[in-house]
Coordinates of C-alpha atoms in Angstrom, one line a residue:
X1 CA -36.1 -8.0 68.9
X2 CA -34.1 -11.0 67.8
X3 CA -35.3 -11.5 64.5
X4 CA -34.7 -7.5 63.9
X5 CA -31.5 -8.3 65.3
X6 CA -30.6 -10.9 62.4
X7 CA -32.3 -8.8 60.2
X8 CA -30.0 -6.2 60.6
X9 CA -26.6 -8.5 60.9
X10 CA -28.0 -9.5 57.4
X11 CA -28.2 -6.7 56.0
X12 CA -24.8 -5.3 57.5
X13 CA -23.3 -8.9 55.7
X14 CA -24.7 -8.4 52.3
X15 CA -23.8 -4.3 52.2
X16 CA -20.2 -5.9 53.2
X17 CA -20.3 -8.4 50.4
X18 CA -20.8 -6.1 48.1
X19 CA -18.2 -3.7 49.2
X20 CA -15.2 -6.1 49.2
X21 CA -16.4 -8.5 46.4
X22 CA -16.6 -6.0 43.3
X23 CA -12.9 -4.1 43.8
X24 CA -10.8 -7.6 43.4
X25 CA -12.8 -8.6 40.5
X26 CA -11.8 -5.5 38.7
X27 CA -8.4 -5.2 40.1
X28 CA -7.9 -9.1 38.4
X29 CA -9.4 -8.5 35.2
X30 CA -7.2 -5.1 35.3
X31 CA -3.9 -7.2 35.9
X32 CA -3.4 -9.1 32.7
X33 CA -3.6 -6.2 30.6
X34 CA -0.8 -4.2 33.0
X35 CA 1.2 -6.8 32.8
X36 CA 1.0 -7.3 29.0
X37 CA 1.8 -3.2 28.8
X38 CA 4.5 -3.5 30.7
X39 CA 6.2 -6.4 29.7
X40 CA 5.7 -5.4 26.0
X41 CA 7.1 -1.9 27.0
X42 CA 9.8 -3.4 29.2
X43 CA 13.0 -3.8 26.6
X44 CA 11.7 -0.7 24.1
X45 CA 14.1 1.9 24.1
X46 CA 12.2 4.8 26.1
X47 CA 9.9 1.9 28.0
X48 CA 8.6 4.9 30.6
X49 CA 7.6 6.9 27.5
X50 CA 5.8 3.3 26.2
X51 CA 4.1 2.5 29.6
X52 CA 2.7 5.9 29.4
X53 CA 1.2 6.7 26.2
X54 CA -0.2 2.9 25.8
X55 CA -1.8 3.0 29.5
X56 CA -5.2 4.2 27.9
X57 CA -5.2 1.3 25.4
X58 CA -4.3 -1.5 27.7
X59 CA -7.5 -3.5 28.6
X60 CA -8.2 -7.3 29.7
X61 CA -9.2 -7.9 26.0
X62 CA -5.8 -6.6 24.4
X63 CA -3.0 -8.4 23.0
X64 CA 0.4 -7.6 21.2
X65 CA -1.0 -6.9 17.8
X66 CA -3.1 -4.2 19.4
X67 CA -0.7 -2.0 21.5
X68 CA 1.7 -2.2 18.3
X69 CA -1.4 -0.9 16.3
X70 CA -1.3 1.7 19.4
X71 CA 1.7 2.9 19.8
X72 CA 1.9 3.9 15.3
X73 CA -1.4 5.5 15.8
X74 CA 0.5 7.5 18.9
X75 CA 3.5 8.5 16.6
X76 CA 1.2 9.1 13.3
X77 CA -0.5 11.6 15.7
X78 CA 2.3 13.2 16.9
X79 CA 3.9 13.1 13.1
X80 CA 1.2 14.8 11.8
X81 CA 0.8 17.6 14.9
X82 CA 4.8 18.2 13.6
X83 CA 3.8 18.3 10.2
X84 CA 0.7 21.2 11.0
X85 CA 4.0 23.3 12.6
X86 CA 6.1 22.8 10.5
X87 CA 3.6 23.3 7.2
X88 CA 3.1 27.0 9.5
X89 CA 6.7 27.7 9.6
X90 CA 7.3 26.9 6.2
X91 CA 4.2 29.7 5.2
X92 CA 5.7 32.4 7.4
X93 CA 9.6 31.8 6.3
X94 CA 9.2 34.6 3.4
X95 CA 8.2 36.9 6.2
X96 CA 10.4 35.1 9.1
X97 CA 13.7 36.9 8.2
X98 CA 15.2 33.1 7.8
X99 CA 18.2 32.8 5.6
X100 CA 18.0 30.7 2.4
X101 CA 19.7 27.6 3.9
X102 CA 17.1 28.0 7.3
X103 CA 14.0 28.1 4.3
X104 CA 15.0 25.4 2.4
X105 CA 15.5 23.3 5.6
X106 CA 12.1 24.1 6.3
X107 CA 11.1 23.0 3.1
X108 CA 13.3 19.8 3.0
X109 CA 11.7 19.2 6.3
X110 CA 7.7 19.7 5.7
X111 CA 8.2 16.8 2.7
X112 CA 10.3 14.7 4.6
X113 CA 7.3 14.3 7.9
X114 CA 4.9 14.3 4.8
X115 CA 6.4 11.0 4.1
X116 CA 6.6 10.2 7.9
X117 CA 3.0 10.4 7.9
X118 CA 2.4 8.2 4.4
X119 CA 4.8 5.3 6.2
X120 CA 3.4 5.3 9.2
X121 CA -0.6 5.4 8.0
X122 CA 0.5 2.4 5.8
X123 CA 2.2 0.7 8.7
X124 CA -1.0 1.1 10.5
X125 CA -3.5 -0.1 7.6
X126 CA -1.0 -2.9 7.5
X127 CA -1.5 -3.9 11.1
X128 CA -5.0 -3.4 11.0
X129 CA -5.6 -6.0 8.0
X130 CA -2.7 -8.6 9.1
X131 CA -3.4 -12.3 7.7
X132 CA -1.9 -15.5 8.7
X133 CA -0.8 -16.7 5.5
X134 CA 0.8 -13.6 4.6
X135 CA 1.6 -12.5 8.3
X136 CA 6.0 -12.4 7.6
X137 CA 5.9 -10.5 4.5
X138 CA 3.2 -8.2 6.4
X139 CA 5.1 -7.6 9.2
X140 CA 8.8 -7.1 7.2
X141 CA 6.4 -3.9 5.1
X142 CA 5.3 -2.8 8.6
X143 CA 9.2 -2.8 9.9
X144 CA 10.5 -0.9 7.1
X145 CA 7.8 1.6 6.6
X146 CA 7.9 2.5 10.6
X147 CA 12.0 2.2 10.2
X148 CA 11.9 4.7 7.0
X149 CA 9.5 7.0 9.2
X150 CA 12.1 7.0 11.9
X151 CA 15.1 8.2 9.4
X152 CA 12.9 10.8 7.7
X153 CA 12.7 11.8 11.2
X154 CA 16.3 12.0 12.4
X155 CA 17.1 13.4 8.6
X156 CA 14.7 16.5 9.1
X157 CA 16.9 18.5 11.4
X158 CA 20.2 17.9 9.5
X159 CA 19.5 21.2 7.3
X160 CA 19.4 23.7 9.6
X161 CA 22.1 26.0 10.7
X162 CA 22.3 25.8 14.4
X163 CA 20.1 28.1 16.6
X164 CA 17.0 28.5 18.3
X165 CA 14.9 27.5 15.1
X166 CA 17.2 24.5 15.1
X167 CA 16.8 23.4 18.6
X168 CA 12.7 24.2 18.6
X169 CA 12.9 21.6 15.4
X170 CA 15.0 19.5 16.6
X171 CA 12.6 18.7 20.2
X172 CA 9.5 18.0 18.8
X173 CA 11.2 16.0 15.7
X174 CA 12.8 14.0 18.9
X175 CA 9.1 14.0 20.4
X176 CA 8.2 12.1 17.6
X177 CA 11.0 10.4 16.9
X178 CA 10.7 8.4 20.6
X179 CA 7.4 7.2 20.1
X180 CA 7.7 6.2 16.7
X181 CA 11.2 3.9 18.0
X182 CA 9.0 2.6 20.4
X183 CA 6.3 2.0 17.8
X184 CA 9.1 0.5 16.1
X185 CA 10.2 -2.0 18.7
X186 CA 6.7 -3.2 19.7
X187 CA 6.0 -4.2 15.4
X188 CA 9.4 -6.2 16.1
X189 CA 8.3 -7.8 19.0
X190 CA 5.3 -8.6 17.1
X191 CA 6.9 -10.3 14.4
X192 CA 9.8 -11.9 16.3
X193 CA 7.2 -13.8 18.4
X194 CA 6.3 -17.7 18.3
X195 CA 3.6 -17.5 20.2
X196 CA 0.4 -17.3 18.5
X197 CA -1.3 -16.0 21.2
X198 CA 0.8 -12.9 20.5
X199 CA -1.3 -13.3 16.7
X200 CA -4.7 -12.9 17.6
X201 CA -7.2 -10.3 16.5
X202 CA -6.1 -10.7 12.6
X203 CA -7.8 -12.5 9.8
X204 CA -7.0 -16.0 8.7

């Protein structure tokens, strides 16, 4: 009876072991990478909006370099889910009982998120093939590609005469244009840093 008796205190130890060993171990290799997220996201312009659409890239392996690669693939998305609408609206405008002004503004606006999109799949081909001897001219055509992506943005809605065409434009250009400042911020943060543990994850 004894030795069933340690038998079973045994088992009951191990089953416990493994219980409350596993849970911490996760919850420490979790920690680093919320903390990178939200520091990174901390001083960005819409840092709720930055927590949350990074979350699912933030792992114990990533560093700075790879959330800013994140966060354009987030806005080229989004800039090219505007560009699908807007490419729509612009078929239907003969048929839309639009005035002139309202179809050219349509028009002015499908090339200008056309060259959203270009800028922001160069900024991320940029990102992706950074190199540490040419890392600062890199970055500066990262900045002003996401930057010029950002005013064809704002400049999209200018056009149209005000309305509910205008205001429908006008939120999911803004959509875009928040995660793309945030994108934005995060490429600066990048290339503003001195640490080089910010750097990893590119090619010498």
């Amino acid at each position: 009876m004894q030795t069933l008796a340690l038998n079973t205190l045994s088992l009951t130890l191990f089953v416990l072991f493994l219980l409350f060993s596993s849970p911490p171990s996760a919850a420490a290799a979790a920690g680093p990478a919320r903390d990178l997220l939200h520091s990174s996201c901390a001083q960005a312009r819409y840092p709720t909006l930055c927590v949350q659409t990074l979350t699912n890239y933030a792992n114990p392996a990533a560093k700075p370099v790879d959330l800013a690669q994140a966060a354009v693939k987030v806005s080229l998305a989004r800039s090219r889910t505007l560009s699908v609408y807007l490419n729509t609206l612009n078929s239907q405008t003969t048929s839309s009982g639009l005035s002139k002004r309202q179809r050219v503004a349509v028009s002015d606006c499908v090339a200008q998120i056309a060259d959203s999109v270009a800028e922001l799949s160069k900024t991320l081909n940029e990102l992706q093939h950074l190199h540490v001897a040419t890392f600062q001219w890199q970055m500066s055509n990262a900045q002003t590609w996401a930057s010029a992506a950002l005013t064809d943005g704002e400049t999209c809605v200018d056009g149209f005469d005000d309305g509910k065409l205008k205001l429908e434009v006008k939120r999911r250009v803004t959509d875009v244009g928040m995660v793309t400042s945030n994108a934005l911020y995060l490429i600066n943060r990048l290339g503003d840093s001195k640490s080089w543990k910010l750097r990893t994850n590119f090619n010498n």
